[in-house]
XYZ file of C-alpha atoms in Angstrom:
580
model
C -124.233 -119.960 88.823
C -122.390 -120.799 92.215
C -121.416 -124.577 90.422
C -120.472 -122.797 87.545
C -118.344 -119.888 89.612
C -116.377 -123.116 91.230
C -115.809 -124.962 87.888
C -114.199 -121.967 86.558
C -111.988 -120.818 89.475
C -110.189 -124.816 88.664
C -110.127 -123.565 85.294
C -108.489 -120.213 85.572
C -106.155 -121.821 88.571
C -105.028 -124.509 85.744
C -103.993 -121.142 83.762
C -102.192 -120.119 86.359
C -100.352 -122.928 87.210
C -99.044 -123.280 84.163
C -98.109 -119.238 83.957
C -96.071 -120.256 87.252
C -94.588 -122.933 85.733
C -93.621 -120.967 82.529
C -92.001 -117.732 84.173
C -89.761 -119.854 85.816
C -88.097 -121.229 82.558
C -84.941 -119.442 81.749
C -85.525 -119.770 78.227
C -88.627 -118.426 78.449
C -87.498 -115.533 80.385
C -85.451 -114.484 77.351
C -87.961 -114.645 75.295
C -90.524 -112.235 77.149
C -87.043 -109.790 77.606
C -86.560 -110.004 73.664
C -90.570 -110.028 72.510
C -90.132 -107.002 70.059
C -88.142 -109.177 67.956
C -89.759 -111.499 65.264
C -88.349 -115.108 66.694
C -89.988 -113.909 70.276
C -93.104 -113.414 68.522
C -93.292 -116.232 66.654
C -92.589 -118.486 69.892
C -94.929 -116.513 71.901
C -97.844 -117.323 69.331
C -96.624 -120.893 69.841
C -96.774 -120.935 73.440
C -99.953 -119.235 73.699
C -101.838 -121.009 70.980
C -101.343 -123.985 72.858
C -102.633 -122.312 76.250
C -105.603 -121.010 74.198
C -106.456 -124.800 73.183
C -106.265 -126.153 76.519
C -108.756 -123.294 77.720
C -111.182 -124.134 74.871
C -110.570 -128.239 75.598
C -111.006 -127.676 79.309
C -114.356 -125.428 78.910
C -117.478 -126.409 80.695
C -119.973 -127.181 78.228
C -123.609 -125.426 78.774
C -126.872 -126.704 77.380
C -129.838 -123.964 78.405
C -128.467 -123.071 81.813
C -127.730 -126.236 82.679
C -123.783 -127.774 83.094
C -122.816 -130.812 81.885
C -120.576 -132.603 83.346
C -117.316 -133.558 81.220
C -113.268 -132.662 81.946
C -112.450 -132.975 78.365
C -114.274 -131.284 74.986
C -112.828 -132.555 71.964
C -116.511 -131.776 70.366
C -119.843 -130.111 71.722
C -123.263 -130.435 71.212
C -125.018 -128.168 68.398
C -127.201 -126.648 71.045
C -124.235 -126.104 73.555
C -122.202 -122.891 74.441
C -118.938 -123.678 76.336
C -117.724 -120.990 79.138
C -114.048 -121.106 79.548
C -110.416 -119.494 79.519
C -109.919 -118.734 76.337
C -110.429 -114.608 76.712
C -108.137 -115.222 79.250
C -105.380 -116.024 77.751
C -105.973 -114.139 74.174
C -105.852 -110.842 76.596
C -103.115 -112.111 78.332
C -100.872 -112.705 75.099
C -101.637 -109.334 73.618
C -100.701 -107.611 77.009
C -97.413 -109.545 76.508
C -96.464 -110.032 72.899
C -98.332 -107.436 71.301
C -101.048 -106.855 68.590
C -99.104 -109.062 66.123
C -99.278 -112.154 68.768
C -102.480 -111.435 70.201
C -104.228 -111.070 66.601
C -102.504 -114.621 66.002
C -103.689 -116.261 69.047
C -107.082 -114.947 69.102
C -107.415 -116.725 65.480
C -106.131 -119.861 66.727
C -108.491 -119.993 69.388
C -111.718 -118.771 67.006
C -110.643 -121.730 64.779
C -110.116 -124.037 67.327
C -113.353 -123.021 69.082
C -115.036 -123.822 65.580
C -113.907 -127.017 64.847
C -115.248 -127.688 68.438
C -118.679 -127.086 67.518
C -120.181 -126.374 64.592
C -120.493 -123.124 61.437
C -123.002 -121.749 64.001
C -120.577 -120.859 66.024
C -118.325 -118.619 63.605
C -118.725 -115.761 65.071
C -115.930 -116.603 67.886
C -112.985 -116.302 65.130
C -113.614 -112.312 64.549
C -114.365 -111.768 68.191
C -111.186 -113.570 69.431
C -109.318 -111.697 66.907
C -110.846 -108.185 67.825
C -109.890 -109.278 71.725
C -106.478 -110.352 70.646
C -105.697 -106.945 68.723
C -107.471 -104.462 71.276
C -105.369 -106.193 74.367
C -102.010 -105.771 72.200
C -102.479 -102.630 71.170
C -103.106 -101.409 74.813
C -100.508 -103.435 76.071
C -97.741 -102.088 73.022
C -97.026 -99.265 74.857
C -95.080 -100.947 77.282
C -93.113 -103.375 75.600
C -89.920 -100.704 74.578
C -89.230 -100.539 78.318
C -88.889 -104.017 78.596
C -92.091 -103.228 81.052
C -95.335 -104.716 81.496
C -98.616 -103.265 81.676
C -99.710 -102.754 85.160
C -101.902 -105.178 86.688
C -104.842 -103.296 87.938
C -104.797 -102.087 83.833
C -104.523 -105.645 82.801
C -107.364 -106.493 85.078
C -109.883 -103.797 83.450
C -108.916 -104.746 79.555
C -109.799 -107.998 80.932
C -113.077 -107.191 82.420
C -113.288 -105.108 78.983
C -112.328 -108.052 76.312
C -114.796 -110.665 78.112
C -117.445 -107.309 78.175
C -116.752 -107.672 74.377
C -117.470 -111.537 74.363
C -120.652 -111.194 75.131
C -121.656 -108.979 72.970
C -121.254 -111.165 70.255
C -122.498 -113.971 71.605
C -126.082 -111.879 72.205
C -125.827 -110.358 68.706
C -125.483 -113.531 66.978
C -127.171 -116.134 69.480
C -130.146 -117.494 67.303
C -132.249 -115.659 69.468
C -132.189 -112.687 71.543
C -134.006 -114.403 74.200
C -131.568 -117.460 74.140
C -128.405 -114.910 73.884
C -129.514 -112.872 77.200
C -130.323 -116.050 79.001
C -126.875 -117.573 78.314
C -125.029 -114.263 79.402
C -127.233 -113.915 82.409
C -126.038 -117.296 83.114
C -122.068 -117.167 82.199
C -121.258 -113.586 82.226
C -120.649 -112.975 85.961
C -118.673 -115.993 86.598
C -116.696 -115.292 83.730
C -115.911 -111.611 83.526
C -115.046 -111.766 87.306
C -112.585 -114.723 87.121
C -111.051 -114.268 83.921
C -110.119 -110.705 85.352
C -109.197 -111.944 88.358
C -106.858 -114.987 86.482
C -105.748 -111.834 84.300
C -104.667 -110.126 87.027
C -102.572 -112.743 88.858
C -101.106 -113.952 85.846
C -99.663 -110.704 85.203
C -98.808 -110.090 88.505
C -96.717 -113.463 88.312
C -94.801 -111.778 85.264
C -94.617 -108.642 86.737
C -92.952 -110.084 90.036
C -90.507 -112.355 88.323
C -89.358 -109.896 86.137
C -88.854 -107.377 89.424
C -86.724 -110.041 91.034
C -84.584 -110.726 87.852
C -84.222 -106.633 88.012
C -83.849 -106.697 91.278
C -80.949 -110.007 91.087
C -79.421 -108.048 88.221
C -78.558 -104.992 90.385
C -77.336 -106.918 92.944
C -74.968 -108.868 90.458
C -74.072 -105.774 88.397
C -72.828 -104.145 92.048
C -71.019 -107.160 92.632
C -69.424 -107.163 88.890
C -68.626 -103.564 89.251
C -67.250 -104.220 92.891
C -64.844 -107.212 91.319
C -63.667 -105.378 88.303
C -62.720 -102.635 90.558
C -60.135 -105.067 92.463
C -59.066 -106.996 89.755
C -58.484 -104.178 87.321
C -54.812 -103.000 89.297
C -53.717 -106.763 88.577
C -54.463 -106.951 85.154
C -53.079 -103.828 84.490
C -49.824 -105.815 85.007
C -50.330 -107.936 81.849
C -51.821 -111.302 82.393
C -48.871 -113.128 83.590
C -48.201 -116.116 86.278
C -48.800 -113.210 89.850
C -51.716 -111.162 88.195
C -53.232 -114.204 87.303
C -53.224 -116.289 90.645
C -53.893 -112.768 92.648
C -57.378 -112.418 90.035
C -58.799 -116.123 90.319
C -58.800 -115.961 94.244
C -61.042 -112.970 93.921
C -63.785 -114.372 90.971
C -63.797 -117.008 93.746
C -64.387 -115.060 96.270
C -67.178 -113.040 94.355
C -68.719 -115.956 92.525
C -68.314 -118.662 94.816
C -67.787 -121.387 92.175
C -65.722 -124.179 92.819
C -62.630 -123.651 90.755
C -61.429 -120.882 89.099
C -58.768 -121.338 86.624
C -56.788 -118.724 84.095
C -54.742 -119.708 80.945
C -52.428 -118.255 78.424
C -52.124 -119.609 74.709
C -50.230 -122.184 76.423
C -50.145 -123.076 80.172
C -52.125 -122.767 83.161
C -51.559 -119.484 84.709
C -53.620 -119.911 87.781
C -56.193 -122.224 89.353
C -58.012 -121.481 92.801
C -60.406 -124.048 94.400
C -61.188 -127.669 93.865
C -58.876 -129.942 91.636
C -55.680 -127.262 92.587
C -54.250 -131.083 93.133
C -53.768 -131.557 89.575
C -54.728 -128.088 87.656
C -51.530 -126.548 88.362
C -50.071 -123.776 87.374
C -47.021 -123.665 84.542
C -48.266 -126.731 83.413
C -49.495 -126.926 79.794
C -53.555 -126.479 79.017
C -54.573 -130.002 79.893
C -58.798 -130.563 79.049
C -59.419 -130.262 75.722
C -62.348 -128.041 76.594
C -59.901 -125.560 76.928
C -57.638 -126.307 74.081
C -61.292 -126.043 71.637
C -62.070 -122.888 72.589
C -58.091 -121.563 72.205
C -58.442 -122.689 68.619
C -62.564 -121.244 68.473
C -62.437 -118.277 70.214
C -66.305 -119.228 71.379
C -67.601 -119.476 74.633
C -67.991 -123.014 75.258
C -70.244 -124.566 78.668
C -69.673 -128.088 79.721
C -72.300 -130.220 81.399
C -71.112 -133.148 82.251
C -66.877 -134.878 83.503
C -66.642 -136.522 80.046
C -67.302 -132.729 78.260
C -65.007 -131.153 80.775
C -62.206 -133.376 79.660
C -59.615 -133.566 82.329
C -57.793 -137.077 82.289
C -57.324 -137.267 86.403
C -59.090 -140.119 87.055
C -60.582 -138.528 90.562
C -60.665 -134.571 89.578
C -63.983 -133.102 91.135
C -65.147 -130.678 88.414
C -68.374 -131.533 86.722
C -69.295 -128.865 84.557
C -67.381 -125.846 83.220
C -67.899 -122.554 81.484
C -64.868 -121.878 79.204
C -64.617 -118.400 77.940
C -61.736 -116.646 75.348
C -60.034 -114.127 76.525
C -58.807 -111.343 74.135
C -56.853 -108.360 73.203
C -56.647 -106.444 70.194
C -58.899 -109.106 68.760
C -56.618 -111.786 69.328
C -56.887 -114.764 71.774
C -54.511 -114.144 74.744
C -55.949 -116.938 77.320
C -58.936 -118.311 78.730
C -61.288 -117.645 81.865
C -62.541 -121.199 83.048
C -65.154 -121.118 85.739
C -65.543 -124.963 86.953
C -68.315 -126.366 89.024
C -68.674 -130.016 91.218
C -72.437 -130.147 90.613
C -73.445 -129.567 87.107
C -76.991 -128.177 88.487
C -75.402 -125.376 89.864
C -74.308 -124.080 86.245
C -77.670 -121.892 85.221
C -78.146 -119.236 82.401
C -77.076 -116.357 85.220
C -74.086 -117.922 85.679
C -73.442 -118.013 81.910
C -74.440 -114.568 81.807
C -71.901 -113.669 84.129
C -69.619 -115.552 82.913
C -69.815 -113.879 79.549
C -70.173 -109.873 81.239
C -66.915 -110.718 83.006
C -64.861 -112.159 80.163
C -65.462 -109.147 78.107
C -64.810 -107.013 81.510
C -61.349 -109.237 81.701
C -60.041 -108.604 78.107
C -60.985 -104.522 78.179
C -58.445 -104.823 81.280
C -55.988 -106.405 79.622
C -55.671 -104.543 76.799
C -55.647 -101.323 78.670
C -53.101 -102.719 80.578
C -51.118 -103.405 77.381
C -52.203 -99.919 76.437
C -50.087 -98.438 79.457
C -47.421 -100.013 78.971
C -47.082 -99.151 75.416
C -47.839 -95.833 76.751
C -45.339 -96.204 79.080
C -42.676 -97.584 76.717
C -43.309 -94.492 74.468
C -43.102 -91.961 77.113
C -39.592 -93.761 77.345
C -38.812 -93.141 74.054
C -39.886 -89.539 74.150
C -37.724 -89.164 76.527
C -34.808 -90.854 74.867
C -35.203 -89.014 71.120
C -35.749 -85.735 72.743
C -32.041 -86.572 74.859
C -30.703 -84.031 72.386
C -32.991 -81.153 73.376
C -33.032 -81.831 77.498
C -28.859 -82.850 77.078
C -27.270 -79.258 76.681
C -24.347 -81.217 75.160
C -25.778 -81.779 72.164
C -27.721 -78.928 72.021
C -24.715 -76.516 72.857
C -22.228 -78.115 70.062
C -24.791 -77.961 67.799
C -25.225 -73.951 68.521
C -21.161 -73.715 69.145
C -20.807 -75.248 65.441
C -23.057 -73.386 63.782
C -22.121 -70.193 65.278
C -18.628 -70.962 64.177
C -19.596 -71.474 60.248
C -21.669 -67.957 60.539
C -18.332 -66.308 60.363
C -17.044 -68.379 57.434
C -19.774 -69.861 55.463
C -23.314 -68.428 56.493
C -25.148 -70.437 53.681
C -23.782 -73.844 55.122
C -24.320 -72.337 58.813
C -28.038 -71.106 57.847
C -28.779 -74.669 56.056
C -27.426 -76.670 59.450
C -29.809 -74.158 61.557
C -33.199 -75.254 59.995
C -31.803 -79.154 60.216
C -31.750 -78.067 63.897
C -35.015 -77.054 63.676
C -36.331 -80.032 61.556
C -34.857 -82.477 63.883
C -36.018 -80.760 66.735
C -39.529 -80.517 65.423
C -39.349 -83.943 63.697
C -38.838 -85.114 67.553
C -41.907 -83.536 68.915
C -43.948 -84.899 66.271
C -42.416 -88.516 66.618
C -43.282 -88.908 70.314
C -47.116 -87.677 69.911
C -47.121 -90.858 67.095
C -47.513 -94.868 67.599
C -46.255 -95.139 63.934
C -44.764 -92.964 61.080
C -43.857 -93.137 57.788
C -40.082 -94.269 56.783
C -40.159 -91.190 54.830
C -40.730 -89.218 57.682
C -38.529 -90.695 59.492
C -35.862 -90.232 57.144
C -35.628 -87.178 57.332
C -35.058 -86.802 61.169
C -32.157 -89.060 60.422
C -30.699 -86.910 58.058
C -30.952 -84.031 60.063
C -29.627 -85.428 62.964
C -26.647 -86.492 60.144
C -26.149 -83.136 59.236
C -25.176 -81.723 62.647
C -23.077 -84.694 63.224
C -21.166 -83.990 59.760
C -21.101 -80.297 60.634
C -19.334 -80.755 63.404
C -17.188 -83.895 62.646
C -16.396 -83.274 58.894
C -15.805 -86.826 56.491
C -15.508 -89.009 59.735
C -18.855 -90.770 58.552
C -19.945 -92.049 55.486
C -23.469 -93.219 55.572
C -25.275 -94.875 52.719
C -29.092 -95.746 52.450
C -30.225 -98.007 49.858
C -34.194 -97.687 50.526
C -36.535 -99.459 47.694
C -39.020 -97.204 46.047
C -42.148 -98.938 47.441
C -40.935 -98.269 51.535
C -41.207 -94.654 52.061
C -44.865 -94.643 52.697
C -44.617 -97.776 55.162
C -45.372 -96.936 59.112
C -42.813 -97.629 61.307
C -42.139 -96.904 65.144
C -41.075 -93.483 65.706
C -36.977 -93.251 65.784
C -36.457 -96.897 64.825
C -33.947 -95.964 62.248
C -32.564 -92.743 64.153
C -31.891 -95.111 67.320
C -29.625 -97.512 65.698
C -27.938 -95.016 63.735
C -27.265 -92.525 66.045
C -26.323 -95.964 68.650
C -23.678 -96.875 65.304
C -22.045 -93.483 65.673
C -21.486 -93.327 69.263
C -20.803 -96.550 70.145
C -19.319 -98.236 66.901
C -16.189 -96.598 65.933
C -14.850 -95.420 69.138
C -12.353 -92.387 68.626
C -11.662 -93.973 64.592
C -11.233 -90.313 62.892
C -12.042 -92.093 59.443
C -13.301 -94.919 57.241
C -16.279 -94.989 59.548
C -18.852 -96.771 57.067
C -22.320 -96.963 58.087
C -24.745 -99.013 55.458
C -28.631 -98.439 56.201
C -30.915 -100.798 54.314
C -34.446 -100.521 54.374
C -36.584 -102.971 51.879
C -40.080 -105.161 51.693
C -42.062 -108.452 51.333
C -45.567 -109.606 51.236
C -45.677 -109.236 54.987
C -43.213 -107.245 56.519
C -40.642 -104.053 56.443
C -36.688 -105.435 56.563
C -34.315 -102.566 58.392
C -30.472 -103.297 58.335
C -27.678 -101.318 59.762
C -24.204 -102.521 59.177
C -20.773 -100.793 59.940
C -17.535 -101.315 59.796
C -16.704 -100.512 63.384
C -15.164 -102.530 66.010
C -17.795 -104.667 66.454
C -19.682 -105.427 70.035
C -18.359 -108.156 72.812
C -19.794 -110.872 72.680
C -20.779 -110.630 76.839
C -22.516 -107.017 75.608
C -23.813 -108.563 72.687
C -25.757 -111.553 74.204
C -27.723 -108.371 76.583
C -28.160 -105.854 73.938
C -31.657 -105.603 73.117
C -32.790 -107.479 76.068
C -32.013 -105.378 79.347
C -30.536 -102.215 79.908
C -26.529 -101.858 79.432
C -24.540 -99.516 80.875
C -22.600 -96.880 78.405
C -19.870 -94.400 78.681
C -21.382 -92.202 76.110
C -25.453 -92.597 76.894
C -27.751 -94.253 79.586
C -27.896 -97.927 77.557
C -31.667 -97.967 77.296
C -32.280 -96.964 73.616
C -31.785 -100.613 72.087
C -33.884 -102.276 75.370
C -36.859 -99.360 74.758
C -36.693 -100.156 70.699
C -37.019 -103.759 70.895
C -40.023 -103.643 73.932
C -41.792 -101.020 71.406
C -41.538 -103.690 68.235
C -42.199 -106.765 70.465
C -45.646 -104.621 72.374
C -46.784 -103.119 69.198
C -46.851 -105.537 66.696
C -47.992 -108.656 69.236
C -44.351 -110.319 69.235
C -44.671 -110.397 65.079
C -41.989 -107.622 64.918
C -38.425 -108.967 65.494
C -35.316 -107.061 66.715
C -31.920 -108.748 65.811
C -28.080 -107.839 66.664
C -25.037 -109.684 65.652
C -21.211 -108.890 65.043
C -20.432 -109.485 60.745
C -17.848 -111.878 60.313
C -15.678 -109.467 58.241
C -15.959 -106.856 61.037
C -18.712 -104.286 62.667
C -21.955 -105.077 63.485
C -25.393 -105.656 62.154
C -28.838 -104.645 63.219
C -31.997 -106.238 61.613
C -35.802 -104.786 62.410
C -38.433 -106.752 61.011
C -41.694 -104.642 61.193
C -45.152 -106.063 60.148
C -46.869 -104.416 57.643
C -51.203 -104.215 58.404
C -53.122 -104.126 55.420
């Protein structure tokens, strides 16, 4: 029994070299973290079904209490029982993978274990499937945590499965006699070291599995620590400063050897090894980067020639290349470069990933603020009229002056104060509205001016049927309008033509506004639109504020043009995307 204790104890410790071996696979990590799912499963019963043969081909073969000597067991002798692994390992895989791959590897092993010896020996297929089921069943429990079942647990369902074991081989030995002489002979070694084997193996799990936990809260304090710093400079927009300012600290944190950031075009920033040649304003230069602009995948490069840089001595060996977006469309890249392609392992993918998506969310709520920013300016521009007591005092003064002498027309002009008023608080709650909406603010707005300045403007809109229900930015139309009248015609007390047209294509919304006014100088002109300009009737913003709002909101489709017409005035042009 002593011989037969030792033999085992190399048996189990081959077992457990290979667990060791296993756990420290990253593949196989994500496979044990994912085992609910059917590809786990099915990988699982692959892996373990192989484990299962090498415990049935490395048994120690028995002939009536005696051992005889052999490494290898392809075949046994009719007369010869084989003690061995195999319980092992079908508990083992049930604790892990569940009923499902414990069921499965306890029949591979009762059919391998047959075709070892002979139909005498059929018995071993039900029993190794009864072991495999039990141990998954008690180990199911666990698996929704992403947990394992605890080891001093394991080690009893393993003392319990091998208890089962031998009670089939004494219920269907040929004898009674023979059965209890065999078990006498096997069952100590066995049920001790297959429970002890059982127990370090999952212990092996158990403590990888604690330091991956373990590594992961360290990393995800680190991630949360670097998102923290970087979020104030991506809240900037990703631009030439935020960018260089962001790299240093990923390099800091992740202490790869480059760090690099891109937009659609050039190299933003690159901190660390190869700064020689990666620099900054330069256009995108490896074609790893320019394949995942055009992707929008992840893409990992092992290896110089993958990489892709042409300088001859650049340093970088292996790269992780990863899309940055916002608003679901590709704004840049996040390129994490390494000198030794060793050093580039699935955690570093991982995090590579985590931080991209971290990136993008902080770009787009930096794009969010200043949208949100841009429309607080507008707020504050359409609701001039109801802060500026200019215009809110001659719009009182004039209709206070028609009460006396036509209180229909001054009644009428008092709820056009009211619509435009409200019409304004609705507008600066809303991204977009619809051109019928908007419409109407105009006209109101229109009507006071009218009231008070009677035939000095003649506006026309020529609007196509199929535009009133299209969304455009809240007081796009009002803006250059109400800009026409104050700006356009000076002190002209008549023929002051203003021609709004508003029509449609396949992809986009066409606003014009043309006068017949002076027309703009050409030093004004070229700034219009562009920065603000100084007025003697306003605070020159409005046209600035409109275009930023088309550009930001419509991701530099929308298009704001101003010109002077040939024949006299001027002409404004909004081109405003139209999302399905």
């Amino acid at each position: 029994m002593f011989e037969l204790l030792i033999l085992m104890m190399e048996r189990v410790g081959l077992i457990i070299l290979m667990a060791f071996l296993l756990v420290n696979i990253p593949y196989f990590k994500q496979v044990l973290l994912n085992r609910q799912k059917l590809q786990a499963k099915i990988i699982l019963m692959v892996i373990f079904g192989i484990f299962v043969i090498i415990a049935n081909l490395t048994g120690i073969e028995i002939t009536k209490n005696t051992i005889l000597p052999a490494n290898f067991l392809p075949t046994i002798s009719t007369q010869a029982a084989i003690a061995n692994t195999r319980t092992l390992v079908i508990t083992v895989s049930g604790l892990v993978g569940g009923p499902v791959v414990g069921t499965a590897v306890g029949f591979i092993a009762g059919i391998h274990r047959l075709w070892q010896g002979t139909m005498n020996d059929f018995f071993y297929v039900p029993s190794s499937i009864l072991i495999g089921f039990i141990a998954g069943w008690l180990g199911q429990r666990k698996m929704h945590r992403h947990a394992f079942i605890s080891t001093m647990e394991a080690t009893l369902i393993a003392a319990l499965m091998e208890c089962v074991q031998m009670g089939f081989i004494l219920f269907f030995s040929p004898s009674f006699t023979s059965g209890l002489n065999l078990i006498r002979f096997i069952a100590f070694p066995m049920i001790l070291l297959n429970s002890v084997g059982t127990f370090i193996f999952m212990s092996i799990l158990t403590i990888t599995f604690n330091q991956e936990e373990q590594a992961k809260a360290v990393q995800t304090h680190e991630v949360l620590d670097l998102a923290a710093q970087t979020l104030p400079y991506f809240r900037e927009g990703l631009h030439k400063d935020s960018a260089r300012k962001v790299a240093s600290i990923i390099q800091h944190y992740t202490k790869v050897s480059a760090i690099s950031i891109t937009d659609t075009h050039q190299i933003l920033a690159h901190v660390g090894k190869g700064d020689d040649h990666h620099i900054p304003e330069l256009e995108v230069i490896t074609e790893l980067s320019k394949r995942v602009l055009k992707t929008g995948e992840m893409t990992i490069a092992r290896s110089k020639a993958e990489v892709g840089c042409s300088h001859p001595d650049c340093p970088l060996q292996a790269a992780i290349v990863i899309p940055l977006f916002s608003k679901n469309q590709i704004v840049g890249t996040l390129k994490m470069y390494f000198d030794n392609p060793d050093d580039l392992t699935h955690v570093e993918e991982q995090l590579a990933e985590g931080l991209a998506l971290i990136f993008s969310s902080q770009i787009e709520l930096g794009e969010a603020e200043v949208q949100s920013k841009l429309l607080k300016e507008a707020e504050i521009k359409s609701l001039q009229a109801q802060v500026n007591p200019h215009f809110f005092f001659n719009a009182i003064n004039t209709i206070s002056a028609l009460m006396r002498i036509d209180s229909t027309k001054a009644r009428e002009l008092l709820l056009q104060l009211s619509k435009y008023f409200r019409g304004n608080l609705q507008g600066a709650i809303s991204t977009t509205i619809q051109v019928q909406q908007e419409l109407e603010q105009v006209k109101a707005y229109l009507a006071l001016e009218q009231a008070r300045f009677p035939e000095r403007y003649h506006i026309v809109f020529d609007v196509e049927e199929d535009c009133f229900e299209c969304l455009i930015p809240p007081y796009a139309i009002q803006v250059l309008v109400e800009n026409t009248i104050k700006h356009g015609f000076k002190n002209r007390k008549d023929n002051n033509q203003v021609y709004v047209q508003i029509q449609k294509d396949d992809q986009a919304l066409h606003i014009d506004v043309f006068d017949n006014g002076e027309g703009i100088p050409e030093k004004r002109l070229a700034l219009l639109g562009k920065q603000t300009v100084e007025s003697e009737k306003g605070t020159g913003t409005a046209l600035e504020n409109l275009a930023r709002r088309i550009q930001t909101l419509y991701d530099n489709q929308g298009n704001f043009f101003i010109e002077n017409n040939p024949e006299g005035g001027s002409h404004v042009a909004l081109t405003i995307p139209q999302r399905k």
